[in-house]
Amino acid sequence: MEPGNVTQISEFLLLGLSEEAQLQPLLFGLFLSMYLITVLGNLLIILAISSDSHLHTPMYFFLSNLSLVDICFTSTTIPKMLVNIQTHSKVITYAGCITQICFFIHFAGLDDFILTVMAYDRYVAICHPLHYTVIMNPRLCGLLVLMSWIISILNSLLESLMVLDLSFCSDLEIPHFFCELKQVVQLACSDTFPNDIVMYFSAGLLAGGPLTGILYSYFKIVSSIRAIPSTQGKYKAFSTCASHLSVVSLFYGTALGVYLGSASTHHSQSSAVTSVMYTVVTPMLNPFIYSLRNKDIKRALERFLGR
């Protein structure tokens, strides 16, 4: 394939979740509602935490960062999907597709890292309670978030820039509602071996690594909780982790289901439907999971909304 072919590509076609015309208004209303709930819910969490000095602790600092990332994560894909449905268009420009890949990988990775940092925070709080304030000092918290941003940015730039080296043929239909890296790479006519190597290596290192960290943290947490003599003490300790554990299970469960559940989805939109769970539903549910089970967040929200 001639190298010049890559410069001739001006756009891709996003097939979306369904090509049936009668379903488009339903999909538009459904995803617009979920997007607004996601943005407003996570924004309220950020405002409630920032307005209440009692919540200026490491756990809530990380939670506010997670809420910000979730807003950005869904904003990477859903607005373009809504515009395409409203304008009856499937087109996304080549530059727009590469940009969407870059931001999607960045915020997905950042979501992953923030969840890992939150697991470490709970590990220190439960396993080393007497040293918690010393270990989880503001400098370390800021450094953990900063490193998460830097690693995610570098990874997303690497993977998205490598797509620029690919040549594409006439088949430019992406069976998804956004430019998902794996789907775009599968459309290439040129050699995708380097992209596949980097893609799977990054997934193993930047997803498997944090997952291992989360599992290790909870292994130590469970061991510490089991050593607590009173049932009430065990419940109190576990309740501080329940919300985070729910979000981690939902995020990793659906994400792994998409990327490991099916070997090939080149001509299928089944993975697109499944990926709605971790790209839209999980960020939407996060504010509810954390606020409904957390009395401090409830009180902060009541004070903020009561102003």
XYZ file of C-alpha atoms in Angstrom:
307
model
C 0.000 0.000 0.000
C 1.398 3.406 -1.004
C 2.293 5.710 1.897
C 0.425 8.529 0.219
C -2.875 6.780 0.781
C -2.957 7.850 4.399
C -3.116 11.516 3.385
C -6.140 10.840 1.193
C -8.261 9.717 4.139
C -10.469 12.601 5.194
C -13.156 10.867 7.214
C -14.471 7.682 8.807
C -18.061 6.469 9.206
C -19.304 5.643 12.712
C -22.056 3.035 12.370
C -23.259 3.653 15.936
C -25.274 1.271 18.069
C -28.012 0.710 15.496
C -28.677 1.675 11.899
C -32.471 1.433 12.267
C -33.964 4.886 11.669
C -36.874 4.425 14.097
C -34.463 3.801 16.983
C -32.440 7.001 16.496
C -34.777 9.363 18.436
C -34.873 6.845 21.308
C -31.086 6.542 21.346
C -30.698 10.317 21.211
C -33.030 10.873 24.164
C -31.504 8.028 26.171
C -27.883 9.068 25.702
C -28.607 12.772 26.126
C -30.285 11.990 29.457
C -27.409 9.765 30.603
C -24.832 12.358 29.544
C -26.578 15.192 31.412
C -26.960 13.009 34.522
C -23.261 12.084 34.327
C -22.076 15.679 33.990
C -24.438 17.144 36.604
C -23.947 14.288 39.080
C -20.159 14.373 38.939
C -20.110 18.171 38.941
C -22.197 18.186 42.126
C -19.727 15.796 43.759
C -16.830 18.123 42.861
C -18.645 21.247 44.094
C -19.814 19.555 47.300
C -16.289 18.391 48.146
C -14.641 21.708 47.301
C -17.202 23.701 49.333
C -16.927 21.591 52.516
C -13.669 21.902 54.445
C -14.441 18.651 56.315
C -14.049 16.784 53.020
C -10.610 18.173 52.211
C -9.016 14.794 52.865
C -7.066 12.421 50.552
C -10.062 10.120 49.936
C -12.319 12.960 48.790
C -9.488 14.655 46.894
C -9.149 11.493 44.793
C -12.941 11.199 44.478
C -13.208 14.736 43.095
C -10.473 13.897 40.583
C -12.355 10.734 39.589
C -15.517 12.786 39.037
C -13.619 15.264 36.852
C -12.116 12.427 34.802
C -15.548 10.796 34.390
C -16.975 14.041 32.996
C -14.110 14.302 30.509
C -14.307 10.580 29.691
C -17.947 10.692 28.606
C -17.490 14.084 26.912
C -14.936 12.481 24.594
C -17.512 10.236 22.906
C -21.155 11.063 23.677
C -21.457 14.644 22.297
C -20.181 13.537 18.871
C -22.577 10.594 18.910
C -25.498 12.914 19.730
C -24.522 15.351 16.968
C -24.350 12.527 14.422
C -27.785 11.227 15.422
C -29.320 14.720 15.325
C -27.809 15.573 11.915
C -28.471 12.089 10.481
C -24.766 11.778 9.727
C -22.240 9.033 10.460
C -19.177 11.044 9.534
C -16.225 11.834 11.752
C -13.192 13.520 10.230
C -9.815 11.789 10.167
C -8.347 14.405 12.510
C -11.413 14.191 14.736
C -11.098 10.408 14.920
C -7.405 10.528 15.889
C -8.171 13.208 18.474
C -11.008 11.128 19.910
C -8.737 8.070 20.149
C -6.101 10.125 21.967
C -8.474 11.617 24.540
C -10.386 8.368 25.037
C -7.219 6.384 25.798
C -5.979 9.184 28.061
C -9.109 9.465 30.199
C -9.712 5.698 30.270
C -6.174 5.190 31.542
C -6.519 8.067 33.985
C -9.769 6.589 35.318
C -7.875 3.339 35.841
C -4.997 5.012 37.695
C -7.253 7.124 39.930
C -9.174 4.005 40.969
C -5.837 2.372 41.817
C -4.709 5.369 43.862
C -8.035 5.278 45.718
C -7.462 1.590 46.499
C -4.026 2.452 47.901
C -5.593 5.210 49.999
C -8.065 2.729 51.522
C -5.235 0.243 52.095
C -3.250 2.801 54.092
C -6.342 3.972 55.999
C -7.310 0.451 57.124
C -3.959 -1.336 57.375
C -1.906 1.577 58.734
C -4.440 3.895 60.406
C -1.941 5.445 62.864
C 0.358 6.510 60.031
C -2.378 7.517 57.564
C -1.988 11.293 57.835
C 1.787 11.017 57.617
C 1.823 8.693 54.590
C -1.073 10.256 52.678
C 0.213 13.814 52.966
C -0.855 16.515 50.451
C 2.472 16.300 48.612
C 2.137 12.547 47.985
C -1.527 12.867 46.979
C -0.711 15.576 44.463
C 2.248 13.596 43.147
C 0.155 10.438 42.670
C -2.455 12.337 40.645
C 0.209 14.189 38.644
C 2.026 10.961 37.765
C -1.304 9.413 36.729
C -1.887 12.315 34.321
C 1.638 12.175 32.888
C 1.664 8.404 32.284
C -1.827 8.494 30.723
C -0.901 11.390 28.436
C 2.309 9.736 27.248
C 0.528 6.434 26.552
C -2.358 8.070 24.678
C 0.040 10.151 22.558
C 2.112 7.074 21.686
C -0.870 4.956 20.628
C -2.675 7.716 18.724
C 0.459 8.903 16.898
C 1.151 5.333 15.784
C -2.263 5.308 14.082
C -1.062 8.199 11.906
C 1.459 5.843 10.287
C -1.263 3.449 9.112
C -2.647 3.367 5.574
C -6.359 2.800 5.019
C -8.269 1.379 2.068
C -11.846 1.998 0.954
C -13.522 0.286 3.923
C -13.740 3.120 6.453
C -16.808 1.992 8.413
C -16.262 1.692 12.160
C -18.866 -0.598 13.833
C -18.921 1.552 16.954
C -20.335 4.836 18.259
C -16.841 6.327 18.675
C -13.363 5.858 17.250
C -12.182 2.923 19.321
C -8.487 2.171 18.782
C -8.844 -1.558 18.118
C -11.622 -1.033 15.574
C -9.670 1.662 13.704
C -6.481 -0.424 13.594
C -8.465 -3.351 12.144
C -9.470 -1.142 9.183
C -5.864 -0.528 8.149
C -4.416 -2.052 4.995
C -0.804 -1.608 6.079
C 1.095 -3.684 8.618
C -0.501 -3.284 12.057
C 1.897 -5.545 13.953
C 3.687 -2.655 15.742
C 0.315 -1.155 16.708
C -0.927 -4.510 18.005
C 2.230 -5.018 20.061
C 2.012 -1.553 21.641
C -1.744 -1.849 22.131
C -1.593 -5.182 23.972
C 1.570 -4.288 25.868
C -0.036 -1.038 27.074
C -3.219 -2.860 28.010
C -1.254 -5.443 29.960
C 0.999 -2.935 31.683
C -1.315 0.048 32.207
C -4.487 -1.936 32.905
C -3.124 -5.169 34.328
C -0.632 -3.340 36.544
C -3.227 -1.146 38.274
C -5.627 -4.094 38.543
C -2.894 -6.096 40.276
C -2.331 -3.174 42.631
C -6.041 -2.964 43.410
C -6.296 -6.710 44.055
C -3.233 -6.652 46.313
C -4.617 -3.660 48.238
C -7.915 -5.425 48.841
C -6.172 -8.656 49.782
C -4.361 -6.769 52.535
C -7.537 -4.875 53.463
C -9.545 -8.102 53.836
C -6.754 -9.613 55.940
C -6.775 -6.581 58.236
C -10.581 -6.527 58.497
C -10.650 -10.219 59.427
C -8.287 -9.428 62.321
C -10.737 -6.893 63.801
C -12.459 -8.608 66.778
C -15.848 -6.864 66.739
C -18.467 -7.318 64.015
C -19.315 -3.632 64.166
C -15.656 -2.738 63.633
C -15.452 -5.047 60.621
C -18.590 -3.517 59.105
C -17.348 0.031 59.669
C -13.991 -0.729 58.069
C -15.505 -2.491 55.067
C -18.138 0.220 54.543
C -15.372 2.721 53.727
C -14.335 0.495 50.785
C -17.738 -0.683 49.552
C -18.380 2.210 47.158
C -14.914 2.041 45.632
C -15.123 -1.734 45.285
C -18.486 -1.421 43.497
C -17.094 1.082 40.986
C -13.941 -0.988 40.376
C -16.000 -4.145 39.779
C -18.328 -2.355 37.374
C -15.524 -0.631 35.443
C -13.172 -3.603 35.140
C -15.931 -6.166 34.694
C -17.447 -4.424 31.672
C -14.111 -3.305 30.181
C -12.648 -6.815 30.349
C -15.892 -8.165 28.905
C -15.471 -5.961 25.846
C -11.797 -6.637 25.134
C -11.486 -10.258 26.190
C -14.995 -11.609 25.678
C -14.931 -11.719 21.905
C -11.971 -12.533 19.704
C -13.133 -10.577 16.655
C -15.813 -7.902 16.264
C -14.678 -6.369 12.973
C -18.110 -6.642 11.360
C -20.148 -6.674 14.517
C -21.566 -3.948 16.757
C -21.933 -6.242 19.753
C -18.857 -4.800 21.476
C -20.219 -1.294 20.927
C -23.331 -2.133 22.925
C -21.268 -3.746 25.681
C -18.832 -0.832 25.863
C -21.725 1.505 26.710
C -21.486 0.046 30.228
C -18.002 1.294 31.026
C -17.991 4.404 28.797
C -21.400 5.784 29.810
C -23.179 3.807 32.525
C -20.269 3.499 34.985
C -19.407 7.246 34.983
C -23.132 7.989 35.372
C -23.527 5.635 38.337
C -20.373 6.746 40.195
C -21.956 9.825 41.849
C -24.925 7.739 43.002
C -22.727 4.940 44.323
C -20.551 7.328 46.321
C -23.295 9.666 47.524
C -25.947 7.104 48.505
C -23.540 5.104 50.678
C -21.595 8.059 52.098
C -23.095 10.195 54.871
C -20.382 12.861 54.551
C -21.118 13.378 50.847
C -24.855 13.418 51.575
C -24.442 16.140 54.189
C -22.117 18.153 51.937
C -24.607 17.937 49.064
C -27.473 19.002 51.323
C -25.491 21.997 52.586
C -24.388 22.957 49.076
C -27.868 22.636 47.535
C -29.457 24.351 50.543
C -27.553 27.556 49.977
